[in-house]
mmCIF file of C-alpha atoms in Angstrom:
data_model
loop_
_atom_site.group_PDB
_atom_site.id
_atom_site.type_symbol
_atom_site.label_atom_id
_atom_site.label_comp_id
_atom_site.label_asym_id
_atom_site.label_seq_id
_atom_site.Cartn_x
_atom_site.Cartn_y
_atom_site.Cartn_z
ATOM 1 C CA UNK A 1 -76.620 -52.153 4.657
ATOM 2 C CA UNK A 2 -73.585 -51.577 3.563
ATOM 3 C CA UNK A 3 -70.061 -51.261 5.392
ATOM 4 C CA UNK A 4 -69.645 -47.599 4.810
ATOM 5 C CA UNK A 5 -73.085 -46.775 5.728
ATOM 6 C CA UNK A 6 -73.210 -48.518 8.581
ATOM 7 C CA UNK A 7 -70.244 -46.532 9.760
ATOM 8 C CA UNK A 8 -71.749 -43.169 8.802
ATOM 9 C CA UNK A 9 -74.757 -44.626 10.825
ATOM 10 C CA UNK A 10 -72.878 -45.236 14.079
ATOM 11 C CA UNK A 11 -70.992 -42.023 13.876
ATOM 12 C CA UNK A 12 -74.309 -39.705 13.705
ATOM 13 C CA UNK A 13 -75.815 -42.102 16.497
ATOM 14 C CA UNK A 14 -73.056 -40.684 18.507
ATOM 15 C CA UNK A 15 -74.146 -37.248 17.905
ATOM 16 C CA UNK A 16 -77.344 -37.783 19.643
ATOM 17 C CA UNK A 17 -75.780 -35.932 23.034
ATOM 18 C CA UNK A 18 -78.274 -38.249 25.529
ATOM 19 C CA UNK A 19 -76.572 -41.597 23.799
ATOM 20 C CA UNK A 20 -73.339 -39.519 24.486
ATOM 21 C CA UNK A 21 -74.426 -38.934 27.914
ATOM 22 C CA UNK A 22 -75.231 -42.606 28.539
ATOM 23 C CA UNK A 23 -72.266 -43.681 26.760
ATOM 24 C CA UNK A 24 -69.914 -41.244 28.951
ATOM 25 C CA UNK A 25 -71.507 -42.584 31.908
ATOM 26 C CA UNK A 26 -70.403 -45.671 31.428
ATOM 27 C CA UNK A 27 -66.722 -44.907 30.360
ATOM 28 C CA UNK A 28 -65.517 -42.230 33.432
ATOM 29 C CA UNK A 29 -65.239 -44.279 36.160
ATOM 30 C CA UNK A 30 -63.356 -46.858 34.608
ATOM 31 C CA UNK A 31 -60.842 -43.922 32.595
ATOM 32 C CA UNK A 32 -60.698 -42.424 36.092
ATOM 33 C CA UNK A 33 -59.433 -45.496 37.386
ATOM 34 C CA UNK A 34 -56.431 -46.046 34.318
ATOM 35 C CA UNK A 35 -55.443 -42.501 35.356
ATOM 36 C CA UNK A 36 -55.043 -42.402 39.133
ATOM 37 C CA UNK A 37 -53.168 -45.628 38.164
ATOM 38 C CA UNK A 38 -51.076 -44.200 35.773
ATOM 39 C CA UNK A 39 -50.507 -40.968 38.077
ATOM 40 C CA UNK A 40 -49.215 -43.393 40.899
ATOM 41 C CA UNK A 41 -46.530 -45.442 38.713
ATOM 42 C CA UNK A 42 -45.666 -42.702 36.774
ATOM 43 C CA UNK A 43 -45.191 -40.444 40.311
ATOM 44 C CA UNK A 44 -43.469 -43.298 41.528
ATOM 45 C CA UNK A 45 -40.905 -42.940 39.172
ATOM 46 C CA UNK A 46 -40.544 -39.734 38.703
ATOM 47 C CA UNK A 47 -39.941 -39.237 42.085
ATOM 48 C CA UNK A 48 -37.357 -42.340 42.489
ATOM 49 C CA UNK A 49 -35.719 -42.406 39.410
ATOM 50 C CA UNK A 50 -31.878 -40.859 39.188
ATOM 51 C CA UNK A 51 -31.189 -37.234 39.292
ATOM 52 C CA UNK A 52 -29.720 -36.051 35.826
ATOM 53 C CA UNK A 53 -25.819 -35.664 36.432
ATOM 54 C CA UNK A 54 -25.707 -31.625 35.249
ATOM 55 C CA UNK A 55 -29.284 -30.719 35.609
ATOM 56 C CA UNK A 56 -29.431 -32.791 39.366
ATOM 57 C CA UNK A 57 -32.954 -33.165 41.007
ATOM 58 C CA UNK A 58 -34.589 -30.361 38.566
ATOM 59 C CA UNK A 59 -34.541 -32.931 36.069
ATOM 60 C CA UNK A 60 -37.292 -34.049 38.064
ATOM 61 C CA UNK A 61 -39.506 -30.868 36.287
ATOM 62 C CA UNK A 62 -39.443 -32.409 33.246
ATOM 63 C CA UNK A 63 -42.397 -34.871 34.061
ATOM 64 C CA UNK A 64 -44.834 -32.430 34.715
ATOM 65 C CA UNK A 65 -43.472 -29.824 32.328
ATOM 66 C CA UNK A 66 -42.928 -31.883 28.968
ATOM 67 C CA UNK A 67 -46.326 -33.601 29.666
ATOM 68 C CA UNK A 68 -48.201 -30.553 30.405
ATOM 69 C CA UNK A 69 -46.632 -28.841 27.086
ATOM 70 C CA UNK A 70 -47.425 -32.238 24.887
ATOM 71 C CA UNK A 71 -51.178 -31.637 26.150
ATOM 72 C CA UNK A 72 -51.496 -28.025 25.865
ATOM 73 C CA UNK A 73 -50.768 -28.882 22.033
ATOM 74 C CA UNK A 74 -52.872 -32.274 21.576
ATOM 75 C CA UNK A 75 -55.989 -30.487 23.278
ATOM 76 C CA UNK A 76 -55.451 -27.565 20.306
ATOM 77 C CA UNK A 77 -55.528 -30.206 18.122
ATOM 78 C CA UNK A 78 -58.505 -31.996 19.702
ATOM 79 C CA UNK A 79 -60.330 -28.226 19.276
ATOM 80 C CA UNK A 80 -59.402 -28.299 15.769
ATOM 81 C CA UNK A 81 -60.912 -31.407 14.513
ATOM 82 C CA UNK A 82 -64.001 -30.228 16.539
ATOM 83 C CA UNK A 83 -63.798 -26.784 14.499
ATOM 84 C CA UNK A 84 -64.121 -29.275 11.398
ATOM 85 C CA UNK A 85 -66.488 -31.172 13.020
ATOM 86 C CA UNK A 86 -68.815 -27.769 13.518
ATOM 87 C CA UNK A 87 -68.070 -25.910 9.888
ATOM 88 C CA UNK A 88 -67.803 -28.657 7.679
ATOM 89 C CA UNK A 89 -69.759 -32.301 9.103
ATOM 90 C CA UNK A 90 -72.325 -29.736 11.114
ATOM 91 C CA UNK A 91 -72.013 -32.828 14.072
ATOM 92 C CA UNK A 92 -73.860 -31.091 17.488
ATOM 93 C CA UNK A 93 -71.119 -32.294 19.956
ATOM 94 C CA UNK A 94 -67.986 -31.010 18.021
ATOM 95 C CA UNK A 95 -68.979 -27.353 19.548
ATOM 96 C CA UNK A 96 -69.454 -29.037 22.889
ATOM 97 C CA UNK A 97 -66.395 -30.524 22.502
ATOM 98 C CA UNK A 98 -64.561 -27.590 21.424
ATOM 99 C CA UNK A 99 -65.855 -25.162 23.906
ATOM 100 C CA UNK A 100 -65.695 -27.943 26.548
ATOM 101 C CA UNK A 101 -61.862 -28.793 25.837
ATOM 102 C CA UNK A 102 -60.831 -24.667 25.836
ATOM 103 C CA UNK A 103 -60.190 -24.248 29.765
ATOM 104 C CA UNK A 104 -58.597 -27.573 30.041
ATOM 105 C CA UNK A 105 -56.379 -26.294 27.093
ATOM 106 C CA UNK A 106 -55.578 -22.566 28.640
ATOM 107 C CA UNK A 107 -55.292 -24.394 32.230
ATOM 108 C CA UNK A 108 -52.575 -27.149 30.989
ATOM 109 C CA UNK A 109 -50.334 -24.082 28.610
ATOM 110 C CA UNK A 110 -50.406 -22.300 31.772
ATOM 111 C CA UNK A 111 -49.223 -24.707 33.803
ATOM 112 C CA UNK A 112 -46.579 -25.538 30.795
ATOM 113 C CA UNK A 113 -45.381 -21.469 31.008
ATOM 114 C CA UNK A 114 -44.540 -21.635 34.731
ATOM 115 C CA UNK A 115 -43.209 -24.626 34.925
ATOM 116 C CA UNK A 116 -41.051 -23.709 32.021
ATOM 117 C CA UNK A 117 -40.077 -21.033 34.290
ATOM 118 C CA UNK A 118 -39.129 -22.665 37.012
ATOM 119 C CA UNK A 119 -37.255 -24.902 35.431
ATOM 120 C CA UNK A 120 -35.879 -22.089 33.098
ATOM 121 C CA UNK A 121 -34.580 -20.003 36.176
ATOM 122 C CA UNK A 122 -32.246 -22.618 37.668
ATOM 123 C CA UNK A 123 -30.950 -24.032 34.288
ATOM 124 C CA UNK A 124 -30.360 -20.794 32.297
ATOM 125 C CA UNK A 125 -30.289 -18.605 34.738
ATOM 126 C CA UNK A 126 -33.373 -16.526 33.604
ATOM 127 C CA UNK A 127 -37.693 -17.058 34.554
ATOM 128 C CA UNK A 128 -38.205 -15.878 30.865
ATOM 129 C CA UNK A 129 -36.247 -15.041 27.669
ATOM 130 C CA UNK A 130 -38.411 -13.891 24.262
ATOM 131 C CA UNK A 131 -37.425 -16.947 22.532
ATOM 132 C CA UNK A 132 -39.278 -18.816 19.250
ATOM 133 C CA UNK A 133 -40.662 -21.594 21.384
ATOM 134 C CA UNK A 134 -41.717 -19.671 24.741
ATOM 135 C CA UNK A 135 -43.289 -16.619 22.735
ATOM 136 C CA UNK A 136 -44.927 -19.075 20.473
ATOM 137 C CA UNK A 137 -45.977 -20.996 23.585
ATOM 138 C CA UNK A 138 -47.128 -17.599 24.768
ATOM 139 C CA UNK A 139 -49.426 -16.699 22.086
ATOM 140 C CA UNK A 140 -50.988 -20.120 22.052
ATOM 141 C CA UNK A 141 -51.833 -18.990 25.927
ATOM 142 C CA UNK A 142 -53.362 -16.094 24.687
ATOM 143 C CA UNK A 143 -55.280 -18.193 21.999
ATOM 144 C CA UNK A 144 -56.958 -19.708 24.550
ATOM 145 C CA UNK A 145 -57.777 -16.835 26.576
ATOM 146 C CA UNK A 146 -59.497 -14.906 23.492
ATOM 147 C CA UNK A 147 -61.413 -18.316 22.464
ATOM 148 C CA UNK A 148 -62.512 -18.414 26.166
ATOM 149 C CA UNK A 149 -62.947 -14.653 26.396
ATOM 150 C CA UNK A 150 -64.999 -15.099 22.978
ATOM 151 C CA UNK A 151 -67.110 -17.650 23.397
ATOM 152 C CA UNK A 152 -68.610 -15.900 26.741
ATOM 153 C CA UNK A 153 -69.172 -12.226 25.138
ATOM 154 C CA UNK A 154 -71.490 -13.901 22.490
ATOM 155 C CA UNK A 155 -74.640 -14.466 23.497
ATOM 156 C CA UNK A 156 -76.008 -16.906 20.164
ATOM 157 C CA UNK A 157 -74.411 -20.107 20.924
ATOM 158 C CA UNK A 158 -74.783 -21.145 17.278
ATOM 159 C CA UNK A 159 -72.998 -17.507 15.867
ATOM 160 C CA UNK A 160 -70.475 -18.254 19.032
ATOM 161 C CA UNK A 161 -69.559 -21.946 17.573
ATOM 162 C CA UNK A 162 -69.013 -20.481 13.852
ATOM 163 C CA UNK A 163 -66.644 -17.913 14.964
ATOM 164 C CA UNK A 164 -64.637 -20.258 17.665
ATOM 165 C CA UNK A 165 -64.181 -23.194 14.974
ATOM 166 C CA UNK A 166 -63.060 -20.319 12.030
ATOM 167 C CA UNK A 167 -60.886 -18.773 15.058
ATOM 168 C CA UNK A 168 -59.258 -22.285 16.196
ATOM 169 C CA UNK A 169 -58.343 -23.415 12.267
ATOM 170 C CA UNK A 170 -56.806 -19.951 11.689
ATOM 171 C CA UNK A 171 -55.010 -20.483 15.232
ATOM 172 C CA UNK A 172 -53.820 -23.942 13.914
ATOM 173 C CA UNK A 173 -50.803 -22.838 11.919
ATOM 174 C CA UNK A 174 -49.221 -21.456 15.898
ATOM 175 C CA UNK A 175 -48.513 -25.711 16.539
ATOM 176 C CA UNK A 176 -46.145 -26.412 13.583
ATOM 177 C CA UNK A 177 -44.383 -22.961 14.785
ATOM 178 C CA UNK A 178 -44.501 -24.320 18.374
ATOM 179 C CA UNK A 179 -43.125 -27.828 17.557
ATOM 180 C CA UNK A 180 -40.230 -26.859 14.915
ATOM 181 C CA UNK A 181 -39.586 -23.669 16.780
ATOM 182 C CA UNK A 182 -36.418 -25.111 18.029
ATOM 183 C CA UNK A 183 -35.384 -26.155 14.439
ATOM 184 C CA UNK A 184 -36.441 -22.615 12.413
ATOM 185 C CA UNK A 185 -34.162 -20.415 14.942
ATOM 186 C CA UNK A 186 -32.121 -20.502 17.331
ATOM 187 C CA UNK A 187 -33.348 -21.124 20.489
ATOM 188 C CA UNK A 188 -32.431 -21.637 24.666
ATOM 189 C CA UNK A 189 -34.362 -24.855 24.491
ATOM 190 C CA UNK A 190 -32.817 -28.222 23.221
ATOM 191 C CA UNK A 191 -33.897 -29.284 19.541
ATOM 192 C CA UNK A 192 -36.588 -32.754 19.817
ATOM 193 C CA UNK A 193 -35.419 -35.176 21.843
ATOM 194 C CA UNK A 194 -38.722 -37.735 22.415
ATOM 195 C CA UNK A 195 -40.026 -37.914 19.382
ATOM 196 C CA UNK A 196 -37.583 -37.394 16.184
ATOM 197 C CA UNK A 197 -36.214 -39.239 13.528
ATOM 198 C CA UNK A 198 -33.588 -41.969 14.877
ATOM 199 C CA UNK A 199 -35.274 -42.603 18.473
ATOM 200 C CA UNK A 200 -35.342 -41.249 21.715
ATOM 201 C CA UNK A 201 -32.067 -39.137 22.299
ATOM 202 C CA UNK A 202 -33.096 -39.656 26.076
ATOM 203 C CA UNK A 203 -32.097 -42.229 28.234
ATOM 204 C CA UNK A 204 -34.467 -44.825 29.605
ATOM 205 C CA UNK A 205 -33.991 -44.073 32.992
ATOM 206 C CA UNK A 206 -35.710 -40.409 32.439
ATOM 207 C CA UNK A 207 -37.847 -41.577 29.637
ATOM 208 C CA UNK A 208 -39.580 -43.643 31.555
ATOM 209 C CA UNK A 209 -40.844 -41.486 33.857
ATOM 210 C CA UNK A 210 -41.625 -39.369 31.308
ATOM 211 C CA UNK A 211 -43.730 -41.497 29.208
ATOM 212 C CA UNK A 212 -45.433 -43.001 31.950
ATOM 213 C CA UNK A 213 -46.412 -39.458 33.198
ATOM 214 C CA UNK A 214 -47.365 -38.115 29.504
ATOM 215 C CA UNK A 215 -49.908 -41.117 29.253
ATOM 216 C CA UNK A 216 -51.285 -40.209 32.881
ATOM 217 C CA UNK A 217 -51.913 -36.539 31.927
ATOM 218 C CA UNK A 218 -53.365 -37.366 28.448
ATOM 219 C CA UNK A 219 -56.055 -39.663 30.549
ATOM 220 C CA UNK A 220 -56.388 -37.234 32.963
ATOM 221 C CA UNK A 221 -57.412 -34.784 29.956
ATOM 222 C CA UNK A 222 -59.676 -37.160 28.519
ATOM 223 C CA UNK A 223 -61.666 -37.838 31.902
ATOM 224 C CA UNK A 224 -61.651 -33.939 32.571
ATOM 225 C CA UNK A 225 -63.228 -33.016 28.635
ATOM 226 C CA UNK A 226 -65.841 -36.214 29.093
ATOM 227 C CA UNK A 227 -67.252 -34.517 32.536
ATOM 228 C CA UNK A 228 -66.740 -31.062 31.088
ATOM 229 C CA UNK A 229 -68.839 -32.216 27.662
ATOM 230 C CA UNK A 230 -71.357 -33.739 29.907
ATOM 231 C CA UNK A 231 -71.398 -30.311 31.424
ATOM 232 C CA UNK A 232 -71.717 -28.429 28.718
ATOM 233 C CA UNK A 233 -74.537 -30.635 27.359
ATOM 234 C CA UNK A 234 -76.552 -30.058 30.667
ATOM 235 C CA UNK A 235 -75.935 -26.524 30.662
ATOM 236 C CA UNK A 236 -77.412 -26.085 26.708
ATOM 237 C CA UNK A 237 -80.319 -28.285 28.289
ATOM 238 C CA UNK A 238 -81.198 -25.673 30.907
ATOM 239 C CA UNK A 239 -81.132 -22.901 28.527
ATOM 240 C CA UNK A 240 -83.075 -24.120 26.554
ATOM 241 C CA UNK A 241 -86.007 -25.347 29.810
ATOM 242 C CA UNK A 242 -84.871 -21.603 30.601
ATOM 243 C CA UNK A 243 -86.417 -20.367 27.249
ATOM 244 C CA UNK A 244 -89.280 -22.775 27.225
ATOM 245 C CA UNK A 245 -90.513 -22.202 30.782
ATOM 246 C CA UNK A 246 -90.452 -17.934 29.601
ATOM 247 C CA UNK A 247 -92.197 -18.932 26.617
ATOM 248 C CA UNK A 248 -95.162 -20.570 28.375
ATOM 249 C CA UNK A 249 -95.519 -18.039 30.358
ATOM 250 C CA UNK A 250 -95.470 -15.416 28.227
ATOM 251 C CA UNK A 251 -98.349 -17.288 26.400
ATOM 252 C CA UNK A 252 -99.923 -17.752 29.719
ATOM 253 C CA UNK A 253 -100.250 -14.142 30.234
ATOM 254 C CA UNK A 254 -99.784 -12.615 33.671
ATOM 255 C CA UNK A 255 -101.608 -14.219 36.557
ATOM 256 C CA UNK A 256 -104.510 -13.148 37.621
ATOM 257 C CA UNK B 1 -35.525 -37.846 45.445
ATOM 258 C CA UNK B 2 -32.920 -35.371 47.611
ATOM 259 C CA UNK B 3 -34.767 -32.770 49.495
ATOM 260 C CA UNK B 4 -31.455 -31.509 50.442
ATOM 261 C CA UNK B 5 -30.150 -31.000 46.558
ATOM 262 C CA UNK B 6 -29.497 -27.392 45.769
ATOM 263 C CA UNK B 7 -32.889 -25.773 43.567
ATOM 264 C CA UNK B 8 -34.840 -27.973 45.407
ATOM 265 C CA UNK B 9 -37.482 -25.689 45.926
ATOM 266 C CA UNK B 10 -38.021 -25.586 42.160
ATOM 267 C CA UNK B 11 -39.360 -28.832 41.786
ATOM 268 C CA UNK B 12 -41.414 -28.362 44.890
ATOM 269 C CA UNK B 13 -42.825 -25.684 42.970
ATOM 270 C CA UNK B 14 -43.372 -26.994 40.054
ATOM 271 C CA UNK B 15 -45.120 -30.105 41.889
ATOM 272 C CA UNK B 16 -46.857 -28.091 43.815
ATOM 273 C CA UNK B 17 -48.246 -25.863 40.472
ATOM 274 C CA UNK B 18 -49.114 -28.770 38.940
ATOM 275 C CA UNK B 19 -51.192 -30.344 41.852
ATOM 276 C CA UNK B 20 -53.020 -26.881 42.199
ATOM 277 C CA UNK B 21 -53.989 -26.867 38.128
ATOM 278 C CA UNK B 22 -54.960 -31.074 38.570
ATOM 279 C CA UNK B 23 -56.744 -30.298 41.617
ATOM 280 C CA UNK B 24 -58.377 -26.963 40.504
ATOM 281 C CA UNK B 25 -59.605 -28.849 37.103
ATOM 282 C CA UNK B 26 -61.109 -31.790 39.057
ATOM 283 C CA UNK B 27 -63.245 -29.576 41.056
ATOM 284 C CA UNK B 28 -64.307 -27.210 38.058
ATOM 285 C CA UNK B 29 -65.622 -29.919 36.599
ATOM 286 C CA UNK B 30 -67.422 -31.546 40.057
ATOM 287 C CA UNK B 31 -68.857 -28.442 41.419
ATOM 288 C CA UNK B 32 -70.225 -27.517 37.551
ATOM 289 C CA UNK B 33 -71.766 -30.750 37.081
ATOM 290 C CA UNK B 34 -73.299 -30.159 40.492
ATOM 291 C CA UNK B 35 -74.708 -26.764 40.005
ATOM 292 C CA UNK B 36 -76.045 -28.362 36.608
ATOM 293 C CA UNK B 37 -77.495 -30.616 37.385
ATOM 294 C CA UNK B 38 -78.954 -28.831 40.489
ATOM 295 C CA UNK B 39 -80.254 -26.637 37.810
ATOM 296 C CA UNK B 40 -82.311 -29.024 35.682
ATOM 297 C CA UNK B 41 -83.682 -30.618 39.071
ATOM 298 C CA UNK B 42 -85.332 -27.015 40.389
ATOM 299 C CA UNK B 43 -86.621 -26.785 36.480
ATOM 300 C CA UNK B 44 -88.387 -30.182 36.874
ATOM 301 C CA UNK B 45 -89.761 -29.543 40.282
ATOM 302 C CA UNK B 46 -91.367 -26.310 38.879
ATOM 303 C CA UNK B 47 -92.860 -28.925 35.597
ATOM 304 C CA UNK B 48 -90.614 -27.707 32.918
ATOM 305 C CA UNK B 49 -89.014 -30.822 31.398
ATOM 306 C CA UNK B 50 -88.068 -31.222 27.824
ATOM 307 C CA UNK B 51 -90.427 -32.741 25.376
ATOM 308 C CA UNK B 52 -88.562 -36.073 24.907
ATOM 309 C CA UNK B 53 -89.058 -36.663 28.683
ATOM 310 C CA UNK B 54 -92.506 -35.874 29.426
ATOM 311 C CA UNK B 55 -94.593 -38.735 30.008
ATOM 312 C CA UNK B 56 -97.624 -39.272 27.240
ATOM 313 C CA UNK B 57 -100.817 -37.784 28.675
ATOM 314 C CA UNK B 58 -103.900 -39.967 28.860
ATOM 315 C CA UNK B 59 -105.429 -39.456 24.999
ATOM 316 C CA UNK B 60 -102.731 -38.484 23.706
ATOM 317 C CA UNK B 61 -100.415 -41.156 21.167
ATOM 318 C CA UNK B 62 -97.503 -42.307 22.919
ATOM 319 C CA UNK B 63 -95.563 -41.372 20.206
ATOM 320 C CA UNK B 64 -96.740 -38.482 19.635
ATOM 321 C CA UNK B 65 -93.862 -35.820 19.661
ATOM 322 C CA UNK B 66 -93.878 -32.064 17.761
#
């Protein structure tokens, strides 16, 4: 067998959703272990490390905020592969990961938008302001909300998966608005200052914190969409012993 | 950190927010995967179980799957 087909082999043996189950099994525990690590150092620093000398102890926001942004865009992306994954490669978990990952996705942008705000209100002296970044931020919130909102007034689970995935890719072109928001207009927030050309304008002092904290959320997102897959792949399993169970007896006829 | 900092209360907020989303997410998850599989255990106890996991009757090939 050759190289490339033994690839394409072990890819569609992880489409069979009881290897994935077995296979998920396995990996939680120990990825819920990395994170509660990574939450402790990272909260240990955030909470020691120096206070910024304008912003003071709000500084401090930053390592939930940033992180909780960074996600809110990585899970979209995650959801967008999947959309691939269901309209072009037909794979049977990349609608259970899509429709899995959604919630986590709306739950982390929310977070992002008040956080934003209360770190907004003390720095520049206003909770909201209809900015490039915050109403783009915005509408990926409300991206979410429909894709959730969607996905639970359809009742066909395969009709449901073909509209979410076209919905998401159409949705897509929202991140490259999000991320160069701050370079396309003119905005209250700061222009990149993590990841751009040059290095980190930050210093390491708050970076650290920061990084440390980003990695512990971006675990913490991969435990949650494992358990919430696994979910998901239960709940299509009693729909379907749902359906078979009223089929038999509908055979049966009623009792006697 | 200095509780006693002016704005303060923002990061306690923000903390705080971000413990309640963590928090809320971890139990979503839990108390789904509970009422799942809660679900598929009341389906078995009433004999409905999926083809790949019913046990081959006697006369029947073990193999033998629709």
């Amino acid at each position: 067998m050759s190289d490339t087909s033994l690839t394409i082999r072990r890819f569609s043996d992880l489409a069979n959703p009881s290897r994935f189950l077995a296979l998920s099994a396995r990996l939680l525990p120990w990825l819920c272990c990395l994170t509660a690590l990574l939450f402790a150092v990272g909260l240990f620093f955030a909470v020691t490390s120096a206070g910024d000398y304008q912003q003071g102890e709000t500084v401090r926001i930053m390592y939930v905020h940033v992180p909780s942004a960074w996600l809110a865009m990585m899970i979209y992306g995650v959801m967008s592969v999947s959309a691939l994954g269901t309209l072009v490669w037909r794979h049977p978990l990349a609608d259970v990961a899509a429709r899995a990952a959604m919630p986590i996705g709306a739950a982390f942008t929310g977070l992002a938008l008040v956080t934003g705000s209360l770190w907004g209100k003390p720095m520049w002296g206003a909770w909201w302001v209809w900015d490039a970044r915050l109403t783009s931020f915005f509408i990926l919130f409300l991206m979410y909300a429909g894709l959730i909102a969607l996905n639970r007034a359809l009742e066909d689970p395969a009709r449901a998966a073909r509209l979410s995935a076209i919905l998401i890719l159409l949705g897509f072109v929202n991140i490259p608005i999000i991320k160069f928001s701050v370079d396309w207009w003119n905005t209250l927030h700061q222009p990149a200052s993590v990841l751009r050309l040059g290095g980190s304008a930050i210093d390491a002092e708050f970076l650290r914190p920061l990084l440390l904290m980003a990695a512990a959320f971006t675990c913490l997102f991969f435990c949650l969409h494992l358990a919430a897959m696994r979910n998901e792949i239960l709940r299509r399993r009693v729909a379907v012993l749902r359906r078979q169970s009223a089929r038999s007896a509908a055979l049966n006829g009623p009792a006697a | 950190m200095n509780f006693a900092a002016p704005h303060i209360g923002f990061v306690l907020a923000s903390y705080g927010a971000a413990l309640v989303v963590v928090f809320g997410l971890i139990l979503w998850v839990v108390l789904d995967g509970r009422a799942r599989r809660a679900d598929i255990r009341a389906l078995e106890a009433a004999g409905i179980r999926r083809r790949s996991d019913r046990r081959p009757e006697s006369g029947s090939a073990p193999d033998a799957r629709p």
